[in-house]
Coordinates of C-alpha atoms and ligand atoms in Angstrom, one line a residue:
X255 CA -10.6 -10.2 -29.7
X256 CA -10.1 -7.5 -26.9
X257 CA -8.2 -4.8 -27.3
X258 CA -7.5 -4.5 -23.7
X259 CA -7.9 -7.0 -20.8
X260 CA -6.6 -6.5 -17.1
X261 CA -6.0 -9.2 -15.0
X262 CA -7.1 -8.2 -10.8
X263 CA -8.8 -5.7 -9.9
X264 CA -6.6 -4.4 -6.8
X265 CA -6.0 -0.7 -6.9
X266 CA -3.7 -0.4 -9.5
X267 CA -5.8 -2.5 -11.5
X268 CA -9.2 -1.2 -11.1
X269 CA -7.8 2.2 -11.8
X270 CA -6.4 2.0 -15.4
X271 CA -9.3 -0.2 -16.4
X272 CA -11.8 2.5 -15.4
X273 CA -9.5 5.1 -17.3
X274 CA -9.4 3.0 -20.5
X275 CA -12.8 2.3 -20.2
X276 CA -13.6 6.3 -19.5
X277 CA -11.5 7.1 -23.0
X278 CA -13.9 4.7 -24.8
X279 CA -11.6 1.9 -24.9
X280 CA -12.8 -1.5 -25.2
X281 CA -11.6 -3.5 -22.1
X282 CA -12.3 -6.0 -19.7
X283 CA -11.4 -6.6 -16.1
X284 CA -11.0 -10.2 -14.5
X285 CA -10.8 -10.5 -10.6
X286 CA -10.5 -13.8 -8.6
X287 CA -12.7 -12.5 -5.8
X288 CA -16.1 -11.5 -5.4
X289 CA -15.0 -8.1 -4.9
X290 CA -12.8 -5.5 -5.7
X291 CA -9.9 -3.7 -4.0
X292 CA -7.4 -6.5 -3.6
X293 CA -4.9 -5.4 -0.5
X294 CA -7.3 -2.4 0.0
X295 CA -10.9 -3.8 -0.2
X296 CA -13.7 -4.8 2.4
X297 CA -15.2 -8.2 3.0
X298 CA -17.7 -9.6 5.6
X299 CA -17.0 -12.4 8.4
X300 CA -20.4 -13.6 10.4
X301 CA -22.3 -11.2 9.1
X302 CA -19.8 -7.8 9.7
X303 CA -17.8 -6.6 7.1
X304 CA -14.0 -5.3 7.3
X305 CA -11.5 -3.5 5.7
X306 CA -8.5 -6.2 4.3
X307 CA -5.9 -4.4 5.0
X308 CA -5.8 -0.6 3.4
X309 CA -7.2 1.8 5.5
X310 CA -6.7 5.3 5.1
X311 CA -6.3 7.2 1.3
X312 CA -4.2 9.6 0.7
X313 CA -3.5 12.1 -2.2
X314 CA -6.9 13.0 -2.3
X315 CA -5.9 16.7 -2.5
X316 CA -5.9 20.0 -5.1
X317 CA -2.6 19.3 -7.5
X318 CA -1.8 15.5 -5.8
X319 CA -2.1 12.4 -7.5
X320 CA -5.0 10.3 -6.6
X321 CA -7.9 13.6 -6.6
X322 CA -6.4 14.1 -10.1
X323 CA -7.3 10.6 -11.5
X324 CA -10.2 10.6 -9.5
X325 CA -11.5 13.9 -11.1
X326 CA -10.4 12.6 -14.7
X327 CA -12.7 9.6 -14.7
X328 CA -15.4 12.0 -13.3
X329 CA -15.4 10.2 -9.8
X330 CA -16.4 11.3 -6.8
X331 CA -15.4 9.2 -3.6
X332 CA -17.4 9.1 -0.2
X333 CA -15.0 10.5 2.4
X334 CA -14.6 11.7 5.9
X335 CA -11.6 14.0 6.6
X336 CA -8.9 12.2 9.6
X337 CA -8.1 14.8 12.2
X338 CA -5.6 13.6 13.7
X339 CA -4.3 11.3 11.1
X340 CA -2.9 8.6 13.4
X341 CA -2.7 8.6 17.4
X342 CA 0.7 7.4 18.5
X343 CA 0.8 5.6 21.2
X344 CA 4.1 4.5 23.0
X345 CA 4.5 3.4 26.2
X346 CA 2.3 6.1 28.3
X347 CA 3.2 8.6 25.4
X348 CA 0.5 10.0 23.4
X349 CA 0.7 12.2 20.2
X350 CA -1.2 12.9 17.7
X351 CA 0.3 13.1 14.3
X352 CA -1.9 16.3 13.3
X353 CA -2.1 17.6 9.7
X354 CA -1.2 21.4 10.8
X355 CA 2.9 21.1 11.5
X356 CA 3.1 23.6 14.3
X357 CA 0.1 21.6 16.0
X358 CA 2.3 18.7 15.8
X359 CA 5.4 20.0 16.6
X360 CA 4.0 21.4 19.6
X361 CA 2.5 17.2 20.8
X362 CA 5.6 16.0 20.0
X363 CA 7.9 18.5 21.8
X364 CA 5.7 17.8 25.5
X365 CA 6.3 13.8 24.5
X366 CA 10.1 13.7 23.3
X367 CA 11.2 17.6 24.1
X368 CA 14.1 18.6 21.4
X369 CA 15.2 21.5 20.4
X370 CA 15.6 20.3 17.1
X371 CA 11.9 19.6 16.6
X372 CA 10.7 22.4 14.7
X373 CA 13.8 22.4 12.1
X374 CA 13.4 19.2 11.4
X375 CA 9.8 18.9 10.9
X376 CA 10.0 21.7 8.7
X377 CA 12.4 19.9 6.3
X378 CA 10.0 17.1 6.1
X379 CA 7.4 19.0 5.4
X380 CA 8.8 21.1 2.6
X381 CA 10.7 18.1 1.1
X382 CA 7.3 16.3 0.8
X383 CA 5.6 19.9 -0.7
X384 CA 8.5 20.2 -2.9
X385 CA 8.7 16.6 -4.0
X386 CA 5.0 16.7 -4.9
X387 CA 5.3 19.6 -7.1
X388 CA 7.5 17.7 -9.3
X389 CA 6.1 16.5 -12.7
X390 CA 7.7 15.8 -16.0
X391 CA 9.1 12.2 -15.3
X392 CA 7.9 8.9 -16.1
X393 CA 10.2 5.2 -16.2
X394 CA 10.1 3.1 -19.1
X395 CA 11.3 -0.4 -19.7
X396 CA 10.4 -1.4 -23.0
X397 CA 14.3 -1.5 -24.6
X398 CA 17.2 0.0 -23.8
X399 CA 16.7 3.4 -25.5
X400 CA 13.3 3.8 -24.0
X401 CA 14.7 2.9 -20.6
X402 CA 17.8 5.6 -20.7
X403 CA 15.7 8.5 -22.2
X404 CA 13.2 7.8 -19.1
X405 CA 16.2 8.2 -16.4
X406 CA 16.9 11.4 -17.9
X407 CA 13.5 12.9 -17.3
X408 CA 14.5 12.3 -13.3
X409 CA 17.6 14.7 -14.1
X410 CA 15.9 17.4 -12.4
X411 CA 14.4 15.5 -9.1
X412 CA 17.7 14.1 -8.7
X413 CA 19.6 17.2 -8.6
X414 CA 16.7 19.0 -6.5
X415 CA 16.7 16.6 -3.7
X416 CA 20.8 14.9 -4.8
X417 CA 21.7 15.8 -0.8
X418 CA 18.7 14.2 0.9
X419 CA 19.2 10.8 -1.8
X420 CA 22.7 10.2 -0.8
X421 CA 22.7 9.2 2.8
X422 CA 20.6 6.8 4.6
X423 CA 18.0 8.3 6.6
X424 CA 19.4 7.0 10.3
X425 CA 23.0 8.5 9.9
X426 CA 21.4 11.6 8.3
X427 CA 18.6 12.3 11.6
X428 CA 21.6 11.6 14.0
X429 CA 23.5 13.9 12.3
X430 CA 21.1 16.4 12.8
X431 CA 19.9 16.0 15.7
X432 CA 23.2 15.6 17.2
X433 CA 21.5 13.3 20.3
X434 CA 18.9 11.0 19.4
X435 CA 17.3 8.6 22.1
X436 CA 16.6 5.4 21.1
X437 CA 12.6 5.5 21.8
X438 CA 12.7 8.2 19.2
X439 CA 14.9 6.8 17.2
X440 CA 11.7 4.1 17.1
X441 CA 8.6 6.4 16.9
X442 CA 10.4 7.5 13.8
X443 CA 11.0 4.0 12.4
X444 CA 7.6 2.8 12.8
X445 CA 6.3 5.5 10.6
X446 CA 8.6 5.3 7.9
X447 CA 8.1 1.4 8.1
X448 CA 4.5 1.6 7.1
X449 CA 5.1 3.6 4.1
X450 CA 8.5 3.2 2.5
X451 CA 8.2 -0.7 4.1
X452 CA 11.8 -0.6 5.1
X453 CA 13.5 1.1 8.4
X454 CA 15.4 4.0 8.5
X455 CA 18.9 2.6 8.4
X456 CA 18.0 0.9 4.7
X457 CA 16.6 3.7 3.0
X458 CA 17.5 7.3 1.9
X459 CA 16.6 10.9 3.8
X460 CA 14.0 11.7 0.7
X461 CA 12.4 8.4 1.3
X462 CA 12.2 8.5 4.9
X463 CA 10.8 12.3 4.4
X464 CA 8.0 11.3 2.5
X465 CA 7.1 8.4 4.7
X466 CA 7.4 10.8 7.8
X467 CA 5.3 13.7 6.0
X468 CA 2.7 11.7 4.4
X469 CA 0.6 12.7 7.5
X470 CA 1.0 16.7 6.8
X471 CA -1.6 16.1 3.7
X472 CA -5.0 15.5 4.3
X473 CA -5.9 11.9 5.1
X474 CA -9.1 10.3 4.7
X475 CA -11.2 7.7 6.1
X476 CA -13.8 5.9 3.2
X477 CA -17.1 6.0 4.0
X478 CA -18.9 2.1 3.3
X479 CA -15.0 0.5 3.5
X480 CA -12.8 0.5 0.1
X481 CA -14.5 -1.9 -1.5
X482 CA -17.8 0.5 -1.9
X483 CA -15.3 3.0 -3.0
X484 CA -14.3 0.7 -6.0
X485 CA -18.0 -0.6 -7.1
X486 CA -19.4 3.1 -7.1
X487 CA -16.1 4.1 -9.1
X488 CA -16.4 1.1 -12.0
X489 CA -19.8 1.8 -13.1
X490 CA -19.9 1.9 -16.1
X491 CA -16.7 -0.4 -16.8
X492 CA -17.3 -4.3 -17.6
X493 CA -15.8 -6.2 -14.3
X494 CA -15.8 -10.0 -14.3
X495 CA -15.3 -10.7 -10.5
X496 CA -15.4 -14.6 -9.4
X497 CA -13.3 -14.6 -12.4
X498 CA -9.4 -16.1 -12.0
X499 CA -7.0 -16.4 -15.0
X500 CA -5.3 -19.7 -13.9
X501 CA -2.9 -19.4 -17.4
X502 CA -1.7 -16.9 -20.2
X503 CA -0.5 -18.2 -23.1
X504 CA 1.6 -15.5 -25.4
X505 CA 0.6 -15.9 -29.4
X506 CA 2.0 -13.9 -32.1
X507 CA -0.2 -10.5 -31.7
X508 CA -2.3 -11.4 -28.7
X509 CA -2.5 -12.8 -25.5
X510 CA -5.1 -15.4 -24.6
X511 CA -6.1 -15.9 -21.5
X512 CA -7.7 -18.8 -19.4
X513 CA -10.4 -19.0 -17.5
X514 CA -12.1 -22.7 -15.9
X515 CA -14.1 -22.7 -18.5
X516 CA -13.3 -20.7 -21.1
X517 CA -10.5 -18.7 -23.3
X518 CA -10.8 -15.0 -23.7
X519 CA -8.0 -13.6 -26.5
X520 CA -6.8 -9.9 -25.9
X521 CA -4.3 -7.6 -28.1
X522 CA -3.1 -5.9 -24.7
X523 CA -2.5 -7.3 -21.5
X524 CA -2.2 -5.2 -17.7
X525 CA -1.7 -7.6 -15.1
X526 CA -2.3 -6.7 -11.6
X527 CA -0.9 -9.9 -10.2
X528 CA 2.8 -8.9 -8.2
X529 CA 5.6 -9.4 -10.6
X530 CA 7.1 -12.2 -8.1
X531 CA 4.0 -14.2 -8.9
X532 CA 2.9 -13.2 -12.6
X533 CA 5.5 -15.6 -13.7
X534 CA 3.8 -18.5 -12.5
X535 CA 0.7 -17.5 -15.2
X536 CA 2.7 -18.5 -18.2
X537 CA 3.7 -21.8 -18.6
X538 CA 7.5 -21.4 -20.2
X539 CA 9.0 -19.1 -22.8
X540 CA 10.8 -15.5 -22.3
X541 CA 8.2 -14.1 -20.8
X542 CA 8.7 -16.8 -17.8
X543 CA 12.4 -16.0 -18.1
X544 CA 11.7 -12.1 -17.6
X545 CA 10.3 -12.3 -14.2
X546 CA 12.2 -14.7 -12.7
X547 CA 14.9 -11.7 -12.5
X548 CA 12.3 -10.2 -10.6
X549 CA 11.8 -12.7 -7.8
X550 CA 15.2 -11.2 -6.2
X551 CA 13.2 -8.2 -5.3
X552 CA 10.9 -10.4 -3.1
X553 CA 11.7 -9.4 0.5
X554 CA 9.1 -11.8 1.7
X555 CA 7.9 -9.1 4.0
X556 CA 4.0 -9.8 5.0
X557 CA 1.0 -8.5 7.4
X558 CA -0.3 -10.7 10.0
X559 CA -4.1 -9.3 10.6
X560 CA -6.5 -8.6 13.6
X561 CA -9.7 -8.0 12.4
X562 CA -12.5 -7.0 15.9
X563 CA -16.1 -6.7 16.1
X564 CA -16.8 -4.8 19.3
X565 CA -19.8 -3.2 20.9
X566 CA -18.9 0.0 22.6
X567 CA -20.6 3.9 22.6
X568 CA -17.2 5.3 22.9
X569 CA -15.4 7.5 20.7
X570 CA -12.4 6.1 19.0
X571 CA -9.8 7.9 16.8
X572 CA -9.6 6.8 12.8
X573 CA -6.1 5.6 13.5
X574 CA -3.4 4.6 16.1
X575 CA -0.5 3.4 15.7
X576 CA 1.0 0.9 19.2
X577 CA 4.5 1.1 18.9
X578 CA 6.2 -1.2 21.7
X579 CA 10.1 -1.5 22.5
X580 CA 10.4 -5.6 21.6
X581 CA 9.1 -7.0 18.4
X582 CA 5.8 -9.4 18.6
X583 CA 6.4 -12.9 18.3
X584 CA 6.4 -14.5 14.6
X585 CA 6.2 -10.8 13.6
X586 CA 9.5 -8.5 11.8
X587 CA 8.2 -5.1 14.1
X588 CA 7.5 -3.3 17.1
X589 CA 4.3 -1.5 15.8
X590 CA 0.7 -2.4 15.2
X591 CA -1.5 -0.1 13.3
X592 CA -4.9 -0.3 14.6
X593 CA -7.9 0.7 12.5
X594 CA -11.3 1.5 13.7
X595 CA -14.6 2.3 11.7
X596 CA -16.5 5.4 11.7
X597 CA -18.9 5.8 14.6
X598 CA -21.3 7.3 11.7
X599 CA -20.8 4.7 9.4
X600 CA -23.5 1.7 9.4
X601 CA -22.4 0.8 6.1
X602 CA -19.3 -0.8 7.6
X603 CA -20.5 -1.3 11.1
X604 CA -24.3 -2.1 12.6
X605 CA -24.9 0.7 15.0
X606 CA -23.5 1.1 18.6
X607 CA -20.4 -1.2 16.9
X608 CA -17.2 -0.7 15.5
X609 CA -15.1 -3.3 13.6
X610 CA -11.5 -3.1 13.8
X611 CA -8.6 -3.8 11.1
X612 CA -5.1 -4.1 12.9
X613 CA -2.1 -5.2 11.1
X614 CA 1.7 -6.0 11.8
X615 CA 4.5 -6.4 9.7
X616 CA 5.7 -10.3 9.4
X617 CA 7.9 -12.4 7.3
X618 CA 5.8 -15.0 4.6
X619 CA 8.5 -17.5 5.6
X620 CA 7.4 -17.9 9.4
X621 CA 3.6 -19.0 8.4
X622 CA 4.9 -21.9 6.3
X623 CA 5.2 -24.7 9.1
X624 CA 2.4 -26.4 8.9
X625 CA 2.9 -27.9 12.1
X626 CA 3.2 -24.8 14.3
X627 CA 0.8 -22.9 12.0
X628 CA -2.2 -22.8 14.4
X629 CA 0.1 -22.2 17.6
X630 CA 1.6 -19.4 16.4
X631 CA -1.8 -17.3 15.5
X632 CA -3.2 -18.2 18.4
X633 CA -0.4 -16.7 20.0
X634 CA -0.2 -13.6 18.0
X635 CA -3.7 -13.0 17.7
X636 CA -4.1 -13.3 21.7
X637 CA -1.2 -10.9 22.0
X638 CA -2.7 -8.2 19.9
X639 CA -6.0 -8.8 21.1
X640 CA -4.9 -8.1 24.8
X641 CA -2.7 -4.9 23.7
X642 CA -5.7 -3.0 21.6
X643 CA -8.0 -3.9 24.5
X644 CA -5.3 -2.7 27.3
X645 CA -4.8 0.8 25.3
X646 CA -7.8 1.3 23.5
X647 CA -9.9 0.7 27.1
X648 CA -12.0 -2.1 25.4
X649 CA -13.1 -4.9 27.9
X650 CA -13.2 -8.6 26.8
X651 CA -16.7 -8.5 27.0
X652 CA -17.5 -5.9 24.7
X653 CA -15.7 -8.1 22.0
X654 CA -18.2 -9.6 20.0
X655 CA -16.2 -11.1 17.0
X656 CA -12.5 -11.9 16.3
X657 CA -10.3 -13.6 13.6
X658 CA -6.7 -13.1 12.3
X659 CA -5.4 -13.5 8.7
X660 CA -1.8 -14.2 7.6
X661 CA 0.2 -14.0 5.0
X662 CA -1.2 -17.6 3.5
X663 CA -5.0 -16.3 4.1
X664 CA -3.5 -13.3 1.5
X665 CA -2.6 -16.3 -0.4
X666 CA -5.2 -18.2 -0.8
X667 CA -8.0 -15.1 -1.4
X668 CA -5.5 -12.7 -3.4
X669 CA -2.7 -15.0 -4.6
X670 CA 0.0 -12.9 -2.8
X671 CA 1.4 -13.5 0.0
X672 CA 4.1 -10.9 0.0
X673 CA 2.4 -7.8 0.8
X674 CA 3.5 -3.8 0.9
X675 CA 4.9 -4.0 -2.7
X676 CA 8.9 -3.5 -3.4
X677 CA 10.3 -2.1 -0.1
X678 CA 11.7 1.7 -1.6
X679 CA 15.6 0.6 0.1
X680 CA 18.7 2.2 -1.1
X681 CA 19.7 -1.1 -3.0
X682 CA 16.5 -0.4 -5.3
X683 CA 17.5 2.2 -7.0
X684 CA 14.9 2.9 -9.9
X685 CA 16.6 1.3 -13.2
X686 CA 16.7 -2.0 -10.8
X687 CA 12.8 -2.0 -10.5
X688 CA 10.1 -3.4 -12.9
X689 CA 8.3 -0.3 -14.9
X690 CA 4.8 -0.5 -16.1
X691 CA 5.9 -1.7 -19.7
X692 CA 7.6 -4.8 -20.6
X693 CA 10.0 -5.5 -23.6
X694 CA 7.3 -7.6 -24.9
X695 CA 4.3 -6.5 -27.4
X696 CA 1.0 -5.4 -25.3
X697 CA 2.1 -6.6 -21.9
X698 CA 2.2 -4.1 -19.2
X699 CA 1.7 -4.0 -15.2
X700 CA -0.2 -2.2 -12.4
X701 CA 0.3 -2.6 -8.7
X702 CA 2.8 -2.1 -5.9
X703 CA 5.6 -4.7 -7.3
X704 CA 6.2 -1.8 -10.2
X705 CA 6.9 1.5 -10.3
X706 CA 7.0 3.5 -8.0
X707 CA 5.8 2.1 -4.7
X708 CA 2.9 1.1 -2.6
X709 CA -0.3 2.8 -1.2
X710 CA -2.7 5.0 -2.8
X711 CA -0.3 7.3 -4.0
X712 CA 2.7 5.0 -4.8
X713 CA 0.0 2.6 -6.7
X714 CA -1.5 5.8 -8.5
X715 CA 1.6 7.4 -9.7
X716 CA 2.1 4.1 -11.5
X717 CA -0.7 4.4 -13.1
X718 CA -0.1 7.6 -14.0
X719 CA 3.0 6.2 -15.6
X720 CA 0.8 3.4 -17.3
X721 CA -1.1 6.0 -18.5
X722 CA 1.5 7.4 -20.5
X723 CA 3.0 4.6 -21.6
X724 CA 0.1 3.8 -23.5
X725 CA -0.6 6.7 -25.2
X726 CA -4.2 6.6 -24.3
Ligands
FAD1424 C1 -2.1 -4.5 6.0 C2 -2.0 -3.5 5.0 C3 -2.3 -2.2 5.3 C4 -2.2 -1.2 4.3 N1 -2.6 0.1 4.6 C5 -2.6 1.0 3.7 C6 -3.2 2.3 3.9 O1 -3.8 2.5 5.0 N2 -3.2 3.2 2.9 C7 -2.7 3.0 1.7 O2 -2.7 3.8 0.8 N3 -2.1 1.8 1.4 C8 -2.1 0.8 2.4 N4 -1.6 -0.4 2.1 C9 -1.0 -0.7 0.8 C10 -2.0 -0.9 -0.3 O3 -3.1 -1.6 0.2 C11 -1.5 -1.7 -1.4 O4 -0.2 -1.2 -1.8 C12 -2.4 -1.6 -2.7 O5 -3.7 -1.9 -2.3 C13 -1.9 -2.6 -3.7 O6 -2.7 -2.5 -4.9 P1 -2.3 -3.3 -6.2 O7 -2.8 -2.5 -7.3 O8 -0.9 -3.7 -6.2 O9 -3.3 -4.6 -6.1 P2 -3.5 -5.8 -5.1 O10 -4.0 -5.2 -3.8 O11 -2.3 -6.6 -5.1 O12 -4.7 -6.5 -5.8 C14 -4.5 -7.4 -6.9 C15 -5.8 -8.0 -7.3 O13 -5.5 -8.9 -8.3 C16 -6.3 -10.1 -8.1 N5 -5.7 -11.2 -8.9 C17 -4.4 -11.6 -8.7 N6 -4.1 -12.7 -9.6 C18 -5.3 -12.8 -10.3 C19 -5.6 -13.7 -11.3 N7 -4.8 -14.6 -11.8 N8 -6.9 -13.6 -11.9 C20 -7.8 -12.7 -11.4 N9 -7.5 -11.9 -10.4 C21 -6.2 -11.9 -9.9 C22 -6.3 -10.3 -6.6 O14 -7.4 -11.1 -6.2 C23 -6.4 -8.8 -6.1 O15 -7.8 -8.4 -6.0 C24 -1.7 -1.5 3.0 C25 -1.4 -2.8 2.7 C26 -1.5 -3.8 3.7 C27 -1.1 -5.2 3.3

């Protein structure tokens, strides 16, 4: 019998088993691939190898989340400072989102002049400073009790930032800026749409803060793509990879857990797996029950994915972000965030190359007619394709590799095809959303379906949560 197993080894995953195992517990991670990582690992295609989806980490910083865990498992990560974090490109406007807010300030104001700029760029960046500081709270869902002595310990965040929670983010920037135009109004969207996952209309001012001022910390690129980042980290930690748990089957005090070909029991379980699909691993009983109020919290929202080989001496950015004024086809957004490896890293990339990991926002529900399956990623990835060439200055010929993944590739290799976690809207207010407990003996979760959100830091401030949940 185990006394802990963890089903996936995403980030969320990964993470609390290499804590457990670091505190001398006995556990045991399963993960369906070959590697680790999940949404935020590296594989190879023809012989190059590509981030999946995760690019950049964050939190990596004195006092933040992730360098905290990091340090407490005695890990230390290869990385390469991002200077500017992300180069926005719209239309024939260029800015770089630097860390340094004057710096920034100052690109922005010659690319969408404002007199508003400065003021509020400062709120941002002292909502996400102050918001950071915060510590003290932690969500619980075990029973009733457990769950209403956990809101409380949000008293004082929610009076700190009461102002900023009550209004949706839109009304609140038109407000105070008075004039917006709407190509702004965009450039702001698409950067709170790849972190809270939602536009600025459906979620509140904090939330749209912390998505806008995620840039202000220091961002990083991994050096050997993520999935080096998670082998070097789980020394030490048994990890059964090529490993899925088709079924779990609840006993009295344990858990058992099935593999093809064999049946590992475990006192306590963490699963990784999202909470809209976790469900489909037990075969009836409450447990089944308990996440199917759950699946309402499945927005369906997805990533259709680019992923480049080229051959070029150039020097790219880390980062850019392509915002355009229509929505792709079979996509939900405007924006493409465009990801290019490190000219010094041949871990990643062979020399004189650079592979590429570009992603959009689309809906899991477009990808599941089977008939026009092949039409539309022709049509997207052709679409994408010609815009990073056109912006990026990259000529057909220098392409030496190219494939697209969409949600049903996530599918099929992760067993999720929603991606980017619970969407962090005004209509999820916390006591809705699934914590790291369960009302049921020794099962928890891990991942960006549960507390708090998604990312680095969204995934690692649940496991935070996990961490004390467990008393370990
Ligand atoms: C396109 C894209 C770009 C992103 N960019 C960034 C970024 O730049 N920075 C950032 O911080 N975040 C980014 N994110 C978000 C981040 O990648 C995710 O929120 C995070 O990786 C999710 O981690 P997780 O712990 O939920 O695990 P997941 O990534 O969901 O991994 C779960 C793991 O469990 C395994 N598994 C599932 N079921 C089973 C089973 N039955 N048996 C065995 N194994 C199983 C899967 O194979 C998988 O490896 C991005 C996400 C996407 C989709």
């Amino acid at each position: 019998m185990r006394e802990y197993a963890v089903v996936g080894g995403g980030i969320g995953g990964a993470s609390i088993a290499k804590y457990l195992s670091h505190k001398g517990r006995d556990v045991v991670l399963f993960e369906k691939e070959s590697y680790l990582g999940g949404c935020s690992s590296t594989f190879s295609h023809a012989g190059f190898s590509y981030n999946t989806g995760a690019t950049t980490l964050v939190g990596y910083e004195e006092g933040r989340e992730v360098k905290e865990f990091f340090e407490s498992v005695g890990f230390t990560p290869r990385l390469v400072p991002t200077e500017p974090t992300i180069t926005i490109i719209q239309g024939e406007k260029i800015t770089p989102r630097h860390k340094e807010l004057d710096a920034f300030v100052a690109a922005l104001e010659a690319n969408y002049s404002h007199a508003k700029h400065a003021e509020f760029w400062r709120l941002v960046h002292d909502l996400c400073e102050e918001f950071y500081k915060m510590r003290g709270y932690y969500y619980s869902n075990k029973n009733i009790f457990a769950k209403a002595r956990s809101l409380m310990s949000f008293s004082p965040l929610f009076f700190k930032f009461f102002t900023y929670l009550r209004t949706d983010a839109k009304s609140f920037i038109k407000k105070f800026y008075g004039d917006v135009s709407d190509e702004y109004m965009k450039f702001l969207d698409a950067q709170i749409m790849i972190v809270a996952q939602a536009k600025s209309e459906h979620v509140n001012f904090l939330t749209a803060a912390l998505s806008l001022g995620y840039t202000f910390g220091q961002n990083y690129y991994v050096v050997g793509g993520f999935s080096k980042l998670f082998e070097e980290m789980m020394s030490g930690v048994e990890v059964r990879t090529k490993s899925e748990i088709k079924k779990i089957v609840p006993r009295q005090k344990h858990y058992e857990l099935h593999l093809k070909n064999e049946i590992i029991e475990c006192k306590n379980l963490i699963l990784n797996s999202t909470v809209y699909d976790s469900g489909k691993l037990f075969e009836s009983g409450e447990i089944k029950v308990f996440y199917r109020k759950y699946e309402k919290l499945n927005n369906h929202q997805s990533s259709f994915m680019l992923y480049m080989t080229i051959q070029s001496d150039a020097d790219f950015a880390h980062h850019y972000q392509i915002i355009e004024a229509r929505n792709f086809s079979h996509a939900i957004s405007n924006s493409l965030f465009v990801s290019v490896s490190d000219k010094n890293d041949n871990e990643i990339s062979p020399k004189g190359y650079y592979t590429i990991t570009a992603s959009v926002h689309t809906d899991v529900r477009f990808w599941y007619d089977k008939a026009a399956y092949k039409a539309k990623k022709r049509e997207l990835e052709y679409c994408l394709k010609e815009l990073i060439s056109q912006k990026l200055g990259i000529r057909h010929e220098q392409i030496v590799h190219l494939f697209s993944a969409t949600p049903t590739t996530f599918e099929r290799y992760i067993k999720r095809a929603q991606l980017g976690g619970n969407a962090i809207i005004m209509q999820n207010i916390l006591p809705r959303l699934p914590s790291n407990d369960t009302p049921f003996r020794g099962l928890y979760h891990v991942g960006d379906s549960v507390y708090p959100a998604q990312g680095w830091i969204g995934v690692m401030l649940g496991v935070k949560n996990l961490q004390r949940l467990l008393h370990v």
